Short mmCIF file of C-alpha atoms and ligand atoms in Angstrom, two decimals:
data_model
loop_
_atom_site.label_atom_id
_atom_site.label_comp_id
_atom_site.label_asym_id
_atom_site.label_seq_id
_atom_site.Cartn_x
_atom_site.Cartn_y
_atom_site.Cartn_z
CA UNK A 1 53.75 158.76 10.03
CA UNK A 2 51.04 158.36 12.71
CA UNK A 3 50.50 154.87 14.11
CA UNK A 4 47.05 153.54 15.05
CA UNK A 5 46.21 150.31 16.83
CA UNK A 6 42.73 148.89 16.18
CA UNK A 7 41.46 146.08 18.37
CA UNK A 8 38.87 143.91 16.63
CA UNK A 9 40.28 144.70 13.20
CA UNK A 10 38.62 141.66 11.60
CA UNK A 11 35.11 142.92 12.41
CA UNK A 12 32.86 145.19 10.35
CA UNK A 13 34.04 148.48 11.85
CA UNK A 14 37.64 147.36 12.27
CA UNK A 15 37.95 146.63 8.56
CA UNK A 16 36.37 149.92 7.48
CA UNK A 17 38.44 151.88 10.00
CA UNK A 18 41.66 150.22 8.83
CA UNK A 19 40.88 151.25 5.26
CA UNK A 20 39.95 154.78 6.32
CA UNK A 21 43.14 155.28 8.38
CA UNK A 22 45.35 153.88 5.61
CA UNK A 23 43.82 156.44 3.26
CA UNK A 24 44.67 159.12 5.83
CA UNK A 25 48.32 158.00 5.69
CA UNK A 26 48.47 156.10 9.00
CA UNK A 27 50.52 153.04 9.71
CA UNK A 28 47.78 150.65 10.82
CA UNK A 29 48.14 147.80 13.30
CA UNK A 30 45.17 145.54 13.89
CA UNK A 31 44.52 142.86 16.45
CA UNK A 32 42.95 139.56 15.53
CA UNK A 33 42.03 136.41 17.44
CA UNK A 34 44.04 133.30 16.78
CA UNK A 35 41.49 130.75 15.61
CA UNK A 36 41.74 127.43 13.79
CA UNK A 37 40.45 128.98 10.56
CA UNK A 38 41.53 132.49 9.47
CA UNK A 39 38.88 135.15 9.55
CA UNK A 40 40.27 137.90 7.33
CA UNK A 41 37.54 138.05 4.71
CA UNK A 42 36.50 141.66 5.43
CA UNK A 43 40.09 142.91 5.25
CA UNK A 44 40.48 141.04 1.95
CA UNK A 45 37.16 142.36 0.68
CA UNK A 46 38.37 145.94 1.25
CA UNK A 47 41.81 145.06 -0.15
CA UNK A 48 43.69 146.10 2.99
CA UNK A 49 44.90 142.79 4.42
CA UNK A 50 48.42 143.15 3.05
CA UNK A 51 48.62 146.86 3.96
CA UNK A 52 48.23 146.50 7.71
CA UNK A 53 50.17 144.64 10.40
CA UNK A 54 48.21 142.05 12.35
CA UNK A 55 48.92 141.11 15.96
CA UNK A 56 47.24 138.25 17.84
CA UNK A 57 45.37 139.54 20.89
CA UNK A 58 42.61 138.24 23.07
CA UNK A 59 40.89 140.92 25.13
CA UNK A 60 40.76 138.51 28.07
CA UNK A 61 44.55 138.28 28.04
CA UNK A 62 46.28 141.33 29.52
CA UNK A 63 49.71 140.15 28.39
CA UNK A 64 48.74 140.01 24.72
CA UNK A 65 47.23 143.52 24.86
CA UNK A 66 50.31 144.86 26.64
CA UNK A 67 52.54 143.33 24.00
CA UNK A 68 50.45 144.80 21.19
CA UNK A 69 50.57 148.32 22.66
CA UNK A 70 54.29 148.07 23.45
CA UNK A 71 55.28 146.70 20.05
CA UNK A 72 53.24 149.16 18.01
CA UNK A 73 53.79 152.30 20.13
CA UNK A 74 50.64 153.95 18.74
CA UNK A 75 49.45 157.55 19.02
CA UNK A 76 45.84 156.35 18.79
CA UNK A 77 44.12 153.20 20.03
CA UNK A 78 40.63 152.30 18.80
CA UNK A 79 39.06 149.65 21.02
CA UNK A 80 36.51 147.92 18.77
CA UNK A 81 37.01 144.33 19.95
CA UNK A 82 33.92 142.93 21.61
CA UNK A 83 31.47 140.09 21.85
CA UNK A 84 29.12 142.37 19.97
CA UNK A 85 26.00 140.25 19.54
CA UNK A 86 23.37 141.25 22.12
CA UNK A 87 21.48 137.94 21.80
CA UNK A 88 24.62 135.90 22.58
CA UNK A 89 25.29 137.96 25.69
CA UNK A 90 22.29 136.27 27.33
CA UNK A 91 23.97 132.89 26.65
CA UNK A 92 27.48 134.03 27.61
CA UNK A 93 27.06 136.86 30.11
CA UNK A 94 30.34 136.31 31.94
CA UNK A 95 32.45 136.06 28.79
CA UNK A 96 30.76 139.21 27.49
CA UNK A 97 31.56 141.05 30.72
CA UNK A 98 35.17 139.88 30.54
CA UNK A 99 35.69 141.01 26.94
CA UNK A 100 33.41 144.03 26.62
CA UNK A 101 33.68 145.36 30.18
CA UNK A 102 37.07 144.35 31.60
CA UNK A 103 38.74 144.33 28.16
CA UNK A 104 38.54 148.09 27.79
CA UNK A 105 39.75 148.60 31.34
CA UNK A 106 42.81 146.46 30.58
CA UNK A 107 43.75 148.83 27.75
CA UNK A 108 43.07 151.90 29.88
CA UNK A 109 45.36 150.55 32.59
CA UNK A 110 48.10 149.79 30.07
CA UNK A 111 47.88 153.30 28.63
CA UNK A 112 47.89 154.82 32.12
CA UNK A 113 51.07 153.01 33.08
CA UNK A 114 52.85 153.04 29.73
CA UNK A 115 52.18 156.33 27.94
CA UNK A 116 49.34 158.53 29.10
CA UNK A 117 49.37 160.63 25.92
CA UNK A 118 47.98 157.79 23.76
CA UNK A 119 44.52 158.82 22.51
CA UNK A 120 41.90 156.16 23.25
CA UNK A 121 38.57 155.56 21.51
CA UNK A 122 36.02 153.26 23.15
CA UNK A 123 33.27 151.67 21.04
CA UNK A 124 30.29 152.53 23.19
CA UNK A 125 26.76 151.88 22.10
CA UNK A 126 23.16 153.03 22.01
CA UNK A 127 22.33 149.77 23.81
CA UNK A 128 23.37 151.60 26.99
CA UNK A 129 20.02 153.43 26.88
CA UNK A 130 18.05 150.17 26.98
CA UNK A 131 14.56 151.19 28.02
CA UNK A 132 15.13 154.80 27.11
CA UNK A 133 13.78 157.52 29.34
CA UNK A 134 13.43 159.98 26.44
CA UNK A 135 13.46 160.09 22.63
CA UNK A 136 15.70 160.97 20.91
CA UNK A 137 18.61 159.96 23.13
CA UNK A 138 21.50 162.36 23.73
CA UNK A 139 24.78 162.25 25.67
CA UNK A 140 22.85 163.16 28.83
CA UNK A 141 20.03 160.61 28.57
CA UNK A 142 19.95 158.12 31.45
CA UNK A 143 21.51 154.70 30.79
CA UNK A 144 19.28 151.73 31.62
CA UNK A 145 20.86 148.61 30.04
CA UNK A 146 18.60 145.72 29.05
CA UNK A 147 21.19 143.01 28.35
CA UNK A 148 24.45 141.59 29.69
CA UNK A 149 26.06 143.12 26.57
CA UNK A 150 24.85 146.56 27.51
CA UNK A 151 25.81 146.26 31.17
CA UNK A 152 29.33 145.18 30.15
CA UNK A 153 29.50 148.15 27.78
CA UNK A 154 28.33 150.40 30.61
CA UNK A 155 31.42 149.42 32.58
CA UNK A 156 33.73 150.28 29.69
CA UNK A 157 31.85 153.53 29.02
CA UNK A 158 32.19 154.64 32.63
CA UNK A 159 35.82 153.61 32.99
CA UNK A 160 36.70 155.51 29.83
CA UNK A 161 35.11 158.63 31.33
CA UNK A 162 36.64 157.97 34.75
CA UNK A 163 40.19 157.53 33.38
CA UNK A 164 39.74 160.77 31.43
CA UNK A 165 38.64 162.68 34.50
CA UNK A 166 40.89 160.98 37.07
CA UNK A 167 44.15 160.75 35.12
CA UNK A 168 43.74 163.43 32.45
CA UNK A 169 43.83 160.83 29.69
CA UNK A 170 42.56 161.52 26.17
CA UNK A 171 39.87 158.83 26.43
CA UNK A 172 36.61 159.20 24.48
CA UNK A 173 33.38 157.27 24.03
CA UNK A 174 31.58 157.17 20.72
CA UNK A 175 27.98 156.24 21.59
CA UNK A 176 27.20 154.76 18.22
CA UNK A 177 23.72 153.74 17.19
CA UNK A 178 23.31 150.70 14.91
CA UNK A 179 25.40 150.97 11.77
CA UNK A 180 25.33 148.41 9.01
CA UNK A 181 26.91 147.52 5.69
CA UNK A 182 27.54 144.55 3.39
CA UNK A 183 30.32 143.64 5.88
CA UNK A 184 27.89 143.28 8.78
CA UNK A 185 27.95 139.93 10.59
CA UNK A 186 25.32 137.45 9.44
CA UNK A 187 23.60 137.11 12.81
CA UNK A 188 22.52 140.76 12.95
CA UNK A 189 19.02 141.42 11.72
CA UNK A 190 19.87 143.71 8.78
CA UNK A 191 22.29 141.32 7.13
CA UNK A 192 20.21 138.28 8.04
CA UNK A 193 17.35 139.90 6.11
CA UNK A 194 19.34 141.11 3.08
CA UNK A 195 21.14 137.78 2.72
CA UNK A 196 17.85 135.89 2.93
CA UNK A 197 16.14 138.20 0.45
CA UNK A 198 18.93 137.59 -2.06
CA UNK A 199 18.74 133.82 -1.56
CA UNK A 200 14.94 133.74 -1.77
CA UNK A 201 15.02 135.82 -4.96
CA UNK A 202 17.44 133.30 -6.51
CA UNK A 203 15.45 130.28 -5.36
CA UNK A 204 18.06 129.17 -2.81
CA UNK A 205 15.92 129.63 0.32
CA UNK A 206 12.22 129.27 1.04
CA UNK A 207 11.58 131.32 4.13
CA UNK A 208 12.99 133.89 6.52
CA UNK A 209 12.36 133.33 10.22
CA UNK A 210 12.67 136.34 12.49
CA UNK A 211 11.97 137.37 16.09
CA UNK A 212 10.71 140.77 17.22
CA UNK A 213 9.49 142.61 14.10
CA UNK A 214 8.23 145.59 16.09
CA UNK A 215 11.62 146.65 17.48
CA UNK A 216 12.66 150.07 16.20
CA UNK A 217 16.27 151.05 15.47
CA UNK A 218 18.24 154.03 14.19
CA UNK A 219 20.27 152.43 11.38
CA UNK A 220 23.17 154.23 9.70
CA UNK A 221 25.92 153.29 7.23
CA UNK A 222 29.08 151.89 8.85
CA UNK A 223 31.80 153.57 6.71
CA UNK A 224 30.47 156.97 7.82
CA UNK A 225 30.55 155.93 11.48
CA UNK A 226 34.22 154.90 11.46
CA UNK A 227 35.05 158.37 10.16
CA UNK A 228 33.31 159.75 13.25
CA UNK A 229 35.59 157.59 15.46
CA UNK A 230 38.65 159.19 13.92
CA UNK A 231 37.19 162.71 14.09
CA UNK A 232 36.45 162.26 17.80
CA UNK A 233 40.14 161.55 18.45
CA UNK A 234 41.29 164.62 16.47
CA UNK A 235 39.56 167.12 18.79
CA UNK A 236 41.43 169.39 21.21
CA UNK A 237 39.44 168.12 24.15
CA UNK A 238 38.41 164.52 24.83
CA UNK A 239 34.67 163.97 25.17
CA UNK A 240 31.78 161.55 24.55
CA UNK A 241 29.56 161.81 21.47
CA UNK A 242 26.37 160.25 20.10
CA UNK A 243 26.49 159.16 16.43
CA UNK A 244 23.10 158.46 14.88
CA UNK A 245 20.80 159.34 12.00
CA UNK A 246 17.86 160.54 14.10
CA UNK A 247 15.41 158.26 12.23
CA UNK A 248 13.61 155.22 13.65
CA UNK A 249 12.53 152.29 11.50
CA UNK A 250 10.98 149.04 12.69
CA UNK A 251 12.46 145.66 11.75
CA UNK A 252 9.21 145.08 9.84
CA UNK A 253 9.91 148.17 7.69
CA UNK A 254 13.36 146.85 6.90
CA UNK A 255 11.83 143.54 5.82
CA UNK A 256 9.27 145.30 3.62
CA UNK A 257 11.85 147.54 1.98
CA UNK A 258 14.30 144.69 1.30
CA UNK A 259 11.58 142.50 -0.31
CA UNK A 260 10.23 145.48 -2.26
CA UNK A 261 13.64 145.97 -3.86
CA UNK A 262 13.48 142.48 -5.40
CA UNK A 263 9.74 142.65 -6.23
CA UNK A 264 8.70 139.94 -3.77
CA UNK A 265 5.87 139.88 -1.24
CA UNK A 266 7.32 139.39 2.29
CA UNK A 267 3.97 137.98 3.41
CA UNK A 268 4.76 134.81 1.42
CA UNK A 269 8.18 134.20 2.90
CA UNK A 270 8.52 135.71 6.38
CA UNK A 271 7.37 134.10 9.60
CA UNK A 272 8.21 134.74 13.22
CA UNK A 273 9.34 132.27 15.84
CA UNK A 274 9.31 132.99 19.53
CA UNK A 275 12.60 131.17 20.09
CA UNK A 276 14.22 134.17 18.38
CA UNK A 277 12.87 136.60 20.94
CA UNK A 278 15.39 137.84 23.50
CA UNK A 279 14.65 137.42 27.22
CA UNK A 280 14.58 141.23 27.27
CA UNK A 281 14.77 143.37 24.16
CA UNK A 282 15.36 147.03 23.51
CA UNK A 283 12.17 148.20 21.84
CA UNK A 284 13.07 151.62 20.47
CA UNK A 285 16.26 153.59 19.92
CA UNK A 286 16.73 156.89 18.14
CA UNK A 287 19.72 159.17 18.56
CA UNK A 288 20.23 162.91 18.50
CA UNK A 289 23.62 163.61 16.89
CA UNK A 290 23.50 167.40 17.23
CA UNK A 291 26.47 167.55 19.63
CA UNK A 292 28.88 165.76 17.29
CA UNK A 293 27.58 167.78 14.35
CA UNK A 294 28.14 171.05 16.22
CA UNK A 295 31.47 170.26 17.91
CA UNK A 296 33.16 167.82 15.54
CA UNK A 297 31.45 168.52 12.21
CA UNK A 298 30.20 164.96 11.60
CA UNK A 299 26.77 164.15 10.23
CA UNK A 300 25.21 161.06 8.64
CA UNK A 301 24.64 161.01 4.87
CA UNK A 302 23.18 157.68 3.76
CA UNK A 303 19.42 157.31 4.18
CA UNK A 304 17.63 154.19 5.44
CA UNK A 305 16.39 153.28 1.96
CA UNK A 306 19.84 153.78 0.43
CA UNK A 307 21.36 151.59 3.14
CA UNK A 308 18.94 148.74 2.54
CA UNK A 309 19.59 148.97 -1.20
CA UNK A 310 23.38 148.89 -0.73
CA UNK A 311 23.05 145.74 1.36
CA UNK A 312 20.47 143.93 -0.80
CA UNK A 313 22.43 144.70 -3.98
CA UNK A 314 25.66 143.45 -2.44
CA UNK A 315 24.15 140.17 -1.22
CA UNK A 316 22.33 139.59 -4.49
CA UNK A 317 25.52 140.10 -6.49
CA UNK A 318 27.51 137.82 -4.20
CA UNK A 319 25.04 134.94 -4.55
CA UNK A 320 24.83 135.47 -8.32
CA UNK A 321 28.63 135.39 -8.57
CA UNK A 322 28.75 132.34 -6.31
CA UNK A 323 26.29 130.52 -8.57
CA UNK A 324 28.54 131.35 -11.53
CA UNK A 325 31.36 129.53 -9.71
CA UNK A 326 33.33 132.62 -8.76
CA UNK A 327 35.20 132.71 -5.49
CA UNK A 328 35.79 135.85 -3.44
CA UNK A 329 36.19 136.80 0.24
CA UNK A 330 32.80 136.29 1.84
CA UNK A 331 31.19 134.87 4.95
CA UNK A 332 27.77 133.59 3.83
CA UNK A 333 28.86 130.32 2.28
CA UNK A 334 30.25 129.29 5.69
CA UNK A 335 26.76 129.28 7.21
CA UNK A 336 25.02 125.97 6.66
CA UNK A 337 21.34 126.66 6.06
CA UNK A 338 19.74 123.76 7.84
CA UNK A 339 21.52 123.44 11.17
CA UNK A 340 19.43 123.68 14.29
CA UNK A 341 20.80 125.99 16.93
CA UNK A 342 19.54 125.41 20.43
CA UNK A 343 18.48 128.84 21.65
CA UNK A 344 19.35 128.64 25.32
CA UNK A 345 18.20 132.15 25.94
CA UNK A 346 14.73 131.68 24.46
CA UNK A 347 11.98 133.40 26.34
CA UNK A 348 10.53 131.15 29.01
P1 NAP B 1 31.97 142.84 15.02
O1 NAP B 1 31.85 142.82 13.53
O2 NAP B 1 31.29 141.79 15.80
O3 NAP B 1 33.53 142.83 15.36
C1 NAP B 1 33.99 142.59 16.66
C2 NAP B 1 35.49 142.38 16.64
O4 NAP B 1 35.91 142.02 17.98
C3 NAP B 1 35.95 141.23 15.73
O5 NAP B 1 37.18 141.58 15.14
C4 NAP B 1 36.15 140.08 16.72
O6 NAP B 1 37.07 139.12 16.28
C5 NAP B 1 36.73 140.87 17.89
N1 NAP B 1 36.66 140.11 19.15
C6 NAP B 1 35.61 139.45 19.68
N2 NAP B 1 35.96 138.86 20.83
C7 NAP B 1 37.27 139.12 21.02
C8 NAP B 1 38.21 138.77 22.01
N3 NAP B 1 37.88 137.99 23.05
N4 NAP B 1 39.48 139.22 21.89
C9 NAP B 1 39.85 139.96 20.83
N5 NAP B 1 39.00 140.34 19.85
C10 NAP B 1 37.74 139.91 19.95
O7 NAP B 1 31.48 144.24 15.60
P2 NAP B 1 31.32 145.65 14.86
O8 NAP B 1 29.94 145.78 14.37
O9 NAP B 1 32.47 145.88 13.96
O10 NAP B 1 31.42 146.63 16.12
C11 NAP B 1 32.67 147.15 16.55
C12 NAP B 1 32.55 147.61 17.99
O11 NAP B 1 31.55 148.61 18.09
C13 NAP B 1 32.13 146.54 18.98
O12 NAP B 1 32.77 146.82 20.20
C14 NAP B 1 30.63 146.72 19.13
O13 NAP B 1 30.20 146.24 20.37
C15 NAP B 1 30.54 148.22 19.00
N6 NAP B 1 29.30 148.78 18.46
C16 NAP B 1 28.81 148.33 17.27
C17 NAP B 1 27.69 148.91 16.72
C18 NAP B 1 27.13 148.48 15.39
O14 NAP B 1 25.98 148.82 15.11
N7 NAP B 1 27.90 147.81 14.55
C19 NAP B 1 27.06 149.98 17.41
C20 NAP B 1 27.60 150.40 18.61
C21 NAP B 1 28.73 149.82 19.11
P3 NAP B 1 36.59 137.89 15.36
O15 NAP B 1 36.52 138.44 13.96
O16 NAP B 1 37.66 136.89 15.55
O17 NAP B 1 35.25 137.45 15.86
O1 F7E B 2 18.93 143.35 16.48
C1 F7E B 2 15.41 142.31 16.41
C2 F7E B 2 16.19 142.18 17.70
O2 F7E B 2 20.94 141.90 16.53
C3 F7E B 2 18.14 144.48 16.17
C4 F7E B 2 24.94 145.39 17.69
O3 F7E B 2 25.82 145.89 16.72
O4 F7E B 2 23.57 147.32 17.51
C5 F7E B 2 23.55 145.91 17.42
O5 F7E B 2 22.67 145.36 18.39
C6 F7E B 2 16.70 144.23 16.55
C7 F7E B 2 16.52 143.64 17.96
O6 F7E B 2 21.17 144.43 16.64
C8 F7E B 2 15.76 139.14 14.70
O7 F7E B 2 15.38 141.58 18.71
C9 F7E B 2 14.16 140.50 15.18
O8 F7E B 2 15.45 144.28 18.59
O9 F7E B 2 20.54 143.40 14.53
P1 F7E B 2 20.42 143.19 15.99
P2 F7E B 2 21.13 145.08 18.10
O10 F7E B 2 20.66 144.12 19.12
O11 F7E B 2 20.40 146.36 17.96
C10 F7E B 2 23.96 147.85 18.79
C11 F7E B 2 23.99 149.35 18.69
C12 F7E B 2 25.23 147.26 19.28
O12 F7E B 2 25.98 147.90 20.02
C13 F7E B 2 25.43 145.81 19.07
O13 F7E B 2 26.82 145.47 19.16
O14 F7E B 2 16.16 143.25 15.67
N1 F7E B 2 15.29 141.06 15.66
N2 F7E B 2 14.41 139.33 14.61
C14 F7E B 2 16.31 140.24 15.36
N3 F7E B 2 17.63 140.36 15.60
C15 F7E B 2 18.44 139.37 15.16
N4 F7E B 2 19.76 139.48 15.36
N5 F7E B 2 17.93 138.25 14.51
C16 F7E B 2 16.60 138.09 14.26
O15 F7E B 2 16.18 137.09 13.69
#
């Protein structure tokens, strides 16, 4: 039986990947952060929590990563752990560099010294393109990061490539464009919108406050993207690949589509607030996935409209069930509606 180690197993992609690999017959080990309150809701939601083995790891702590790799002796390591929220990286740039930049290098070093035949997947990102020099972006488009998150991810991207070329390691980057699902974290714009739309429809919330409505993204469906991660590691030759849908939609379009699905007029409920603007945003991203389609055989299936519907339906059902008194693994009830967060990174 093949063994896979997933860092960041409690996150959106980690949970979907754990489920996918279990279905492929893998023994799955996942790392989690020791925190005062357990954070396993996604693994419970997908009914995989009791089918995987969890190991406490912090990506800042080399010893805990070394122990995880030694104990699990995996054939494949998927490095998904990250401070993944771009906005927060302006507040915590050094922590983000430590986790997202140095974290990957810690694993690469461990693999280099311990067992160079371990296949390594690095969760790279379309954010590397920042202010993109061309549209759509491919594997050869220039990187021009616009955030501390993206510059940290640039380090891990380059070290993954460098360890591949310098030491002959099977180390690959998936340059994944935004991918979403009902398991997406609440602070990301897609889920923030679909959760708010559900609450507004049910009379639980009065308004939705957003930042940059003009930003354009290439949004795909997360379960399809974790399959791409696995496919990348099954190739004969290690390489870097873009995963994307090739379609751009503005945040405003996402808002309109989500409200349309529940027959409400967004004009009545949505306002913008400049404290939600990032000091520097990425205005437009759109990927060209022809290389991964040609070489690996992966292509996206779910359309933008289908994705928004999946997410709105899921959030609506969860709030309806919640109102009926049902309990189930879920994150939204942990977010108090009325707290004021001081946005340190607000545009000056
Ligand atoms: P996510 O939901 O935020 O999950 C991130 C995971 O990393 C969580 O399990 C989190 O643990 C863990 N983590 C955070 N800090 C850590 C630390 N110091 N030590 C150990 N683990 C830590 O992110 P995602 O959307 O699944 O994304 C997965 C990966 O792909 C990330 O590296 C992200 O940057 C990258 N990526 C995502 C997208 C996207 O659109 N989703 C696109 C491109 C690349 P907790 O649960 O305890 O917080
Ligand atoms: O923002 C704008 C915001 O936070 C998308 C991460 O998974 O994908 C994700 O990064 C856009 C930005 O995702 C709000 O300014 C407007 O232009 O959902 P997001 P992201 O920054 O694209 C990449 C590929 C990753 O690698 C990252 O890990 O939406 N926007 N108003 C807003 N964004 C948020 N979060 N909240 C708002 O109220």
